[in-house]
PDB file of C-alpha atoms in Angstrom:
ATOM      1  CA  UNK A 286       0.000   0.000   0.000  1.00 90.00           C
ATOM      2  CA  UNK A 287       1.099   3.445  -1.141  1.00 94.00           C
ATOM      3  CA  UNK A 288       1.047   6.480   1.397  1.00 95.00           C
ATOM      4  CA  UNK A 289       1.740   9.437   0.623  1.00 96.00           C
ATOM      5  CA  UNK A 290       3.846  11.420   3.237  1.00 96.00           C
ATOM      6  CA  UNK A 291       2.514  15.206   3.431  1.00 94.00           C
ATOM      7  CA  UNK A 292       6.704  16.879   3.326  1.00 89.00           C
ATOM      8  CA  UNK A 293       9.639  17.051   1.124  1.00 81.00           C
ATOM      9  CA  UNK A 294      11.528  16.713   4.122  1.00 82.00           C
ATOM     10  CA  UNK A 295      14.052  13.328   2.727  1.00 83.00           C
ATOM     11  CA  UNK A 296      14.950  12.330   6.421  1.00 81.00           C
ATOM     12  CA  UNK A 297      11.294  11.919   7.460  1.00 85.00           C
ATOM     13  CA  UNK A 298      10.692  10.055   3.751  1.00 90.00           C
ATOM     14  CA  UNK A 299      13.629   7.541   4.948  1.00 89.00           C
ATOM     15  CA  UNK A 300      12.755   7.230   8.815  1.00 87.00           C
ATOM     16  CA  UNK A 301       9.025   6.465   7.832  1.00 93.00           C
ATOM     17  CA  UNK A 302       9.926   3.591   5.177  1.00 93.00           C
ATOM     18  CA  UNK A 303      12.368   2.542   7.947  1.00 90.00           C
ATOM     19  CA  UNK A 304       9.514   1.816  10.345  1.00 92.00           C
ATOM     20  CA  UNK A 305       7.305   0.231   7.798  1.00 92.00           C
ATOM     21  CA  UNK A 306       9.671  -2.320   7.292  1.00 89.00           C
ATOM     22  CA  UNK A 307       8.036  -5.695   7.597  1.00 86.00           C
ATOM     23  CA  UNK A 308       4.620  -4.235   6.566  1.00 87.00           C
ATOM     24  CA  UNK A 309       3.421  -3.817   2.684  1.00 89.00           C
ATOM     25  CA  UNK A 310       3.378  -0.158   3.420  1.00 92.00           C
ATOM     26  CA  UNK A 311       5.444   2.092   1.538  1.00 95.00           C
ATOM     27  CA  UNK A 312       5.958   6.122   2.095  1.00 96.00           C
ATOM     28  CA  UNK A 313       6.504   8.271  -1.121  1.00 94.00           C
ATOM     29  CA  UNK A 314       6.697  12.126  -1.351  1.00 92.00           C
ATOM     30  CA  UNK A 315       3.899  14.944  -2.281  1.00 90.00           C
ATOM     31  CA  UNK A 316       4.540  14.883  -5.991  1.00 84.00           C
ATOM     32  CA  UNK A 317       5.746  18.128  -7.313  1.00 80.00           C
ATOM     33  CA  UNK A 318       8.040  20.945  -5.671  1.00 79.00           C
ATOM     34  CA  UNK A 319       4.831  22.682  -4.031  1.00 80.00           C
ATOM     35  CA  UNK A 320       4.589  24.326  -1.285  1.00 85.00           C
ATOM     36  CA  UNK A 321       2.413  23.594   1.584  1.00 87.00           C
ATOM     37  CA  UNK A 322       0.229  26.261   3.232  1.00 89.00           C
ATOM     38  CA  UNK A 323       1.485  27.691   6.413  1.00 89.00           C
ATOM     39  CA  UNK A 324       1.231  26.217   9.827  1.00 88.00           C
ATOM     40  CA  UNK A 325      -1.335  28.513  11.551  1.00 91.00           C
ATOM     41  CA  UNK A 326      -2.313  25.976  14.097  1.00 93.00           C
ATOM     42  CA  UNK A 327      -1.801  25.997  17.830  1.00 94.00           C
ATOM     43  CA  UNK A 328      -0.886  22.369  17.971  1.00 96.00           C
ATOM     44  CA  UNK A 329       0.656  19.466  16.352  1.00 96.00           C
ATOM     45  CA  UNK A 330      -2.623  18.509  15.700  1.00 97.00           C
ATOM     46  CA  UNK A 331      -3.564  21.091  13.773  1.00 97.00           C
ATOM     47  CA  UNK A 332      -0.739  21.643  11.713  1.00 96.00           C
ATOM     48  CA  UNK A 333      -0.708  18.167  10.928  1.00 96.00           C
ATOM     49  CA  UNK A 334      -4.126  18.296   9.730  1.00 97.00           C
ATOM     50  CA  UNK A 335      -3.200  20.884   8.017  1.00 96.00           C
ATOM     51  CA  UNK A 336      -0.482  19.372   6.085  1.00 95.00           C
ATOM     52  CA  UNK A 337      -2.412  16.114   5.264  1.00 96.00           C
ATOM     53  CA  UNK A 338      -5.382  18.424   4.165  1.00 96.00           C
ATOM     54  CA  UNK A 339      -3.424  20.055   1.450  1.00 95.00           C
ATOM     55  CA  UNK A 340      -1.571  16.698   0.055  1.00 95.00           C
ATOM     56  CA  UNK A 341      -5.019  14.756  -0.156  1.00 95.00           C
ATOM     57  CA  UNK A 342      -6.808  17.665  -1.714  1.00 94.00           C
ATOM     58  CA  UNK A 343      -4.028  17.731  -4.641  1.00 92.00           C
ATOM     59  CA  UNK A 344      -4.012  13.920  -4.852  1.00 93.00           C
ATOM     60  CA  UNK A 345      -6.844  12.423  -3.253  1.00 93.00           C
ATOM     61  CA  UNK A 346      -4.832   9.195  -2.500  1.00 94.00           C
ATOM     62  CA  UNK A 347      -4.175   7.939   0.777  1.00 95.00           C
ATOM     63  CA  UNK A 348      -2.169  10.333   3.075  1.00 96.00           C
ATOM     64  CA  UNK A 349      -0.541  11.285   5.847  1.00 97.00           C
ATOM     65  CA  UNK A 350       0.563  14.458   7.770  1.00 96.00           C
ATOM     66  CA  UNK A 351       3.038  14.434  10.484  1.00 95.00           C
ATOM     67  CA  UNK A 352       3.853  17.612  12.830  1.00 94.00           C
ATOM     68  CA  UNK A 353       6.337  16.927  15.130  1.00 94.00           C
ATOM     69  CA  UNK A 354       8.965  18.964  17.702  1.00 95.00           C
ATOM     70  CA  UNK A 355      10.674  19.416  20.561  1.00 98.00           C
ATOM     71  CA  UNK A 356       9.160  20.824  23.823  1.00 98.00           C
ATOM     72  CA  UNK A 357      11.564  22.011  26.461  1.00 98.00           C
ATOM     73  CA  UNK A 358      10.885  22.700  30.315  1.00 98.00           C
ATOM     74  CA  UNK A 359      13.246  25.831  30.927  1.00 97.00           C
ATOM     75  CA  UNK A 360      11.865  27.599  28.063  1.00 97.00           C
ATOM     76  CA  UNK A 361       7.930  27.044  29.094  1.00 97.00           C
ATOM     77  CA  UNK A 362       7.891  24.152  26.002  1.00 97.00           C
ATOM     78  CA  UNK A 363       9.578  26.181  23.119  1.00 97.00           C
ATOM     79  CA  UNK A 364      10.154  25.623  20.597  1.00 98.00           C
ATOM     80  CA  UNK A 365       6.989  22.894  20.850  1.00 97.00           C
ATOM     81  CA  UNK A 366       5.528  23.937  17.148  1.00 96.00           C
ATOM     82  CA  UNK A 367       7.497  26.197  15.843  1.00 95.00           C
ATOM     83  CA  UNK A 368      10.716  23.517  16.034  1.00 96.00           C
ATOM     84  CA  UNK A 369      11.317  23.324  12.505  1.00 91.00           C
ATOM     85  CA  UNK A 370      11.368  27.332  12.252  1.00 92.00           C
ATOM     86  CA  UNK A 371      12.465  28.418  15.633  1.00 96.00           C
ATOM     87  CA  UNK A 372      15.295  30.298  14.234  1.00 96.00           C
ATOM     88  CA  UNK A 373      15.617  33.080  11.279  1.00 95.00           C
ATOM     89  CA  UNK A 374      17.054  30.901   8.760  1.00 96.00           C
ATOM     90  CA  UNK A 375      14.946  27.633   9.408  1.00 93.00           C
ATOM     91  CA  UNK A 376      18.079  25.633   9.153  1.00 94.00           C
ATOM     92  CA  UNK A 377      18.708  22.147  11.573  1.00 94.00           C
ATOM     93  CA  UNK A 378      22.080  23.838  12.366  1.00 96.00           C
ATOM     94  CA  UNK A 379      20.587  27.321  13.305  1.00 97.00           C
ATOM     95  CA  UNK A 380      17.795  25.968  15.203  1.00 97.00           C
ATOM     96  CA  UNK A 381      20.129  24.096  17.434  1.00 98.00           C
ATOM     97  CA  UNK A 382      22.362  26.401  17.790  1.00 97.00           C
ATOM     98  CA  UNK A 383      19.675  29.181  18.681  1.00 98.00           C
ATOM     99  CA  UNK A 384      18.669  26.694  21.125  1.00 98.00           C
ATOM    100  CA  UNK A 385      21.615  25.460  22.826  1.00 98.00           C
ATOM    101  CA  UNK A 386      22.575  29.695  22.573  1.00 97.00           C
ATOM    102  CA  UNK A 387      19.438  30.169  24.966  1.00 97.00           C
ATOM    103  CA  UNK A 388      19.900  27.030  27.657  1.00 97.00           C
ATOM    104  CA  UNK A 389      23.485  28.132  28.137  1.00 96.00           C
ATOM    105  CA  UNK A 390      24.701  28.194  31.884  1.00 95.00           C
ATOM    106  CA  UNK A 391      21.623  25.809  32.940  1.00 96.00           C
ATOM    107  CA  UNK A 392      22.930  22.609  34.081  1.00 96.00           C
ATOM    108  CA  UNK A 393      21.957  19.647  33.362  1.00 92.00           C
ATOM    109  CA  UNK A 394      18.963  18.199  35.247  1.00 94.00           C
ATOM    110  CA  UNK A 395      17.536  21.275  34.710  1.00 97.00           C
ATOM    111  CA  UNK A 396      17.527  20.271  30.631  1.00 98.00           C
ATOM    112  CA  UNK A 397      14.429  18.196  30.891  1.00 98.00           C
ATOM    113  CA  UNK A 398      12.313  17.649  27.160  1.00 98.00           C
ATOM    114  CA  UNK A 399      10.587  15.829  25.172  1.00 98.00           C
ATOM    115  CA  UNK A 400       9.806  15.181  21.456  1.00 97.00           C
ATOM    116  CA  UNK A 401       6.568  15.070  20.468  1.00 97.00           C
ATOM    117  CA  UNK A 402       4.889  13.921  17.131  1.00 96.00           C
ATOM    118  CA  UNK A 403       1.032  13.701  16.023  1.00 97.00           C
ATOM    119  CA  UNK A 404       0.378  11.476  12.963  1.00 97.00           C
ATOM    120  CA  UNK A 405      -2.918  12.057  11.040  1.00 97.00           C
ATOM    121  CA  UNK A 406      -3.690  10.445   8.203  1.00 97.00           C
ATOM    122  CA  UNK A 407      -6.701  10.460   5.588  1.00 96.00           C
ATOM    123  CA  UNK A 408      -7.486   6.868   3.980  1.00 92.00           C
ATOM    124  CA  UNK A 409      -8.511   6.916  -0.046  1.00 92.00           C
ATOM    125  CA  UNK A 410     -12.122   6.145  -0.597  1.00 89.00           C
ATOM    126  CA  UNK A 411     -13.396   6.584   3.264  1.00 84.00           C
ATOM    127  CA  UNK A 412     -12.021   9.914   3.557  1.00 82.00           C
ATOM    128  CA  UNK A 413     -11.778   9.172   7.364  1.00 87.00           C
ATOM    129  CA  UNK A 414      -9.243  10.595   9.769  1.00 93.00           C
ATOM    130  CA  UNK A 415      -6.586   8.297  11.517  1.00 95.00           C
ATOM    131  CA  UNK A 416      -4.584   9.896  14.144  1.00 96.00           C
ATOM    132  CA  UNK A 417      -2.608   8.997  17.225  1.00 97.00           C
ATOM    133  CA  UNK A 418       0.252  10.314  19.064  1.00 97.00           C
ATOM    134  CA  UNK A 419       3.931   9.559  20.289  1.00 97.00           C
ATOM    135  CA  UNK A 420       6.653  11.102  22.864  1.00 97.00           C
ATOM    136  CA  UNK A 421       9.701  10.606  23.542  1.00 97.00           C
ATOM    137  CA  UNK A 422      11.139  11.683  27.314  1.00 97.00           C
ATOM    138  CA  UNK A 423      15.363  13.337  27.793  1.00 98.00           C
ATOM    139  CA  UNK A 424      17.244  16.235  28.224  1.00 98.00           C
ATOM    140  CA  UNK A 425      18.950  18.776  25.599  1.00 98.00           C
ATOM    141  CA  UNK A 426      23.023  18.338  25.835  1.00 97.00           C
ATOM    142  CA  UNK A 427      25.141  21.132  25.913  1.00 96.00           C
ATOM    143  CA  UNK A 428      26.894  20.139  22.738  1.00 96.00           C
ATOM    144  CA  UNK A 429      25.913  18.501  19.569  1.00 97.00           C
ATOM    145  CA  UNK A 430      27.220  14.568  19.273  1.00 96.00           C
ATOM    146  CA  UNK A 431      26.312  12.500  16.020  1.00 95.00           C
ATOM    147  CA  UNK A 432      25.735  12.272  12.431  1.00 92.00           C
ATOM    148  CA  UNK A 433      22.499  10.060  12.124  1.00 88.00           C
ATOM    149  CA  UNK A 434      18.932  11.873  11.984  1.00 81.00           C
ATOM    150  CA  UNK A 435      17.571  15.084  11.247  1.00 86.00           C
ATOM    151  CA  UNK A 436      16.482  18.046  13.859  1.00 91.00           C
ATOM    152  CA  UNK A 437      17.389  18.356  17.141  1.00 96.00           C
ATOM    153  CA  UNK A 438      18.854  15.093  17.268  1.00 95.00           C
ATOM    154  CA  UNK A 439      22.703  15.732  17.668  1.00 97.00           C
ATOM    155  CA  UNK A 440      21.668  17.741  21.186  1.00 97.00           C
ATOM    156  CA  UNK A 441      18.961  15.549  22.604  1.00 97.00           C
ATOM    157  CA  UNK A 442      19.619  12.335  25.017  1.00 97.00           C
ATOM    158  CA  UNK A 443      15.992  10.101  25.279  1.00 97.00           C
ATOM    159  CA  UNK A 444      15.731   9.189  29.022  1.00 96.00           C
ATOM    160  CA  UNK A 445      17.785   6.185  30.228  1.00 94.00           C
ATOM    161  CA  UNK A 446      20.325   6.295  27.368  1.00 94.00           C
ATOM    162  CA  UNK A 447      24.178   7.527  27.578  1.00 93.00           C
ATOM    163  CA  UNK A 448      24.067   8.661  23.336  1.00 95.00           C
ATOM    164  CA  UNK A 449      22.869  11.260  21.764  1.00 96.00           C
ATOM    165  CA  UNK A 450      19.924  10.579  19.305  1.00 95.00           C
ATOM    166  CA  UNK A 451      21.862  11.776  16.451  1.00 95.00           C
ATOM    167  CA  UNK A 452      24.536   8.908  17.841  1.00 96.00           C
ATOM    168  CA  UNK A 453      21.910   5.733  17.397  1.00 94.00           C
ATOM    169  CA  UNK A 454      21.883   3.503  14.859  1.00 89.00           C
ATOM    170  CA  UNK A 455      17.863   3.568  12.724  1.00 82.00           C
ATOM    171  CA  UNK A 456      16.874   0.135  14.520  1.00 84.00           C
ATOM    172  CA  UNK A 457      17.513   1.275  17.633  1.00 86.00           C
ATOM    173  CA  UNK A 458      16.149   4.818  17.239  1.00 87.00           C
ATOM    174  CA  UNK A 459      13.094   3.265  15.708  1.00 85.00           C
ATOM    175  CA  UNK A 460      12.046   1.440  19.201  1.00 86.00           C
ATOM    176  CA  UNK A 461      12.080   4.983  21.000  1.00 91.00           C
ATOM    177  CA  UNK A 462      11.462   7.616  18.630  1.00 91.00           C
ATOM    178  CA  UNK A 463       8.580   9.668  19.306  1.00 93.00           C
ATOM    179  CA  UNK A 464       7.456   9.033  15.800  1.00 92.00           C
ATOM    180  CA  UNK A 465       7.732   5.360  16.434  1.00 92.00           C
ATOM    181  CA  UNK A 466       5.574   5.868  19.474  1.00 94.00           C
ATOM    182  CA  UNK A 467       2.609   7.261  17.336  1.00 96.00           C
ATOM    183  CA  UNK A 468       3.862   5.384  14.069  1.00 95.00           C
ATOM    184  CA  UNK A 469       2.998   1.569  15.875  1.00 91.00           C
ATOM    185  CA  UNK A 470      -1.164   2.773  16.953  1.00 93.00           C
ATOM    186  CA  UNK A 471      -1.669   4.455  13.825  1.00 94.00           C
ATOM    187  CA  UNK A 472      -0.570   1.522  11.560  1.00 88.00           C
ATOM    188  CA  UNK A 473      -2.637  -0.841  13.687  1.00 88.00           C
ATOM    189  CA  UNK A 474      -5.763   1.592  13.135  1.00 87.00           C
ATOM    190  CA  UNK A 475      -5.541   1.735   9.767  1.00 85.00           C
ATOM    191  CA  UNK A 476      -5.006  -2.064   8.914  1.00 79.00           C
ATOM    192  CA  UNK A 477      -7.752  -2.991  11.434  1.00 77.00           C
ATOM    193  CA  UNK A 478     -10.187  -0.827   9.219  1.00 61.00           C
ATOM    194  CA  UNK A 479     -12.135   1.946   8.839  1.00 49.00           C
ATOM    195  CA  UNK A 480     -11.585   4.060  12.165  1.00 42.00           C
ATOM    196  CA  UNK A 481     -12.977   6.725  13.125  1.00 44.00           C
ATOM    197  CA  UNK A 482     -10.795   9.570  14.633  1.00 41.00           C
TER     198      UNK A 482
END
């Protein structure tokens, strides 16, 4: 089964098709270079709703939105929605560093966060919603370790490991990742039948 994944983001592309491995799922992009309307929504719910909205509207296939980010305790949850903008130039490097810029001088177990992802999907033909959610618990480092993911990954450390996300290997980032979390429901919904939200 083809699902069309509402980004042109390449990580995500790769990291979903990694978790659907064993199923007869497959994740392909929004055709086209278009882009998506802007996130106006006050949660990941919304803005993935918005995103899967927009890529079933041009295609009307099967599709699904993901809104995802990082929430952190000393800064009252930012940058929570705004993660993949949170700095002027939008950049993974530049959002880190803006972030690591404003934690500086607070020590560790003061670093608590989480990531957070909401998965909704629209199924072809039912026109139904899907949606569930995943989280992951840790802390931000002080200093960015790793070469593997995409995001905040090369600063955050999930609860109960010693590496960075950005240091783990896709199998074993794929048993804790926030978007594993929500991916395993979702999946289950979906090939159980026609759900409603």
């Amino acid at each position: 089964m083809e699902i069309i994944l509402a980004t042109h983001n390449k990580g995500k592309i790769k990291e979903f098709n990694e978790l659907a491995k064993g199923t007869e799922l497959n994740f392909i992009p929004v055709p086209g270079n278009l882009t998506f309307p802007k996130e106006i929504g006050t949660t990941f719910f919304e803005n993935a709703l918005i995103k899967v909205n927009f890529a079933f509207s041009l295609t009307g296939k099967t599709c699904l939105g993901d809104d995802s980010g990082l929430e952190v305790d000393a800064l009252n949850g930012k940058p929570g929605i705004n993660s993949s903008r949170y700095s002027k130039e939008s950049t993974d490097e530049s959002n880190m560093d803006k972030l690591l810029n404003e934690l500086k001088g607070i020590p560790h177990e003061d670093r608590s966060a989480r990531f957070k992802c909401c998965l909704v999907l629209i199924e072809e033909g039912t026109n139904k919603l899907i949606s569930s959610e995943g989280t992951i618990e840790g802390k931000v480092a002080e200093e960015k370790k790793g070469d593997k993911g995409f995001g905040y990954d090369p600063i955050f450390i999930p609860e109960g490991s010693l590496l960075h996300t950005a240091e783990m290997d896709q199998k074993k980032k794929n048993l804790i990742s926030h978007r594993a979390n929500a991916f395993g429901p979702l999946i289950t919904k979906l090939l159980s039948g026609p759900t409603e939200k």
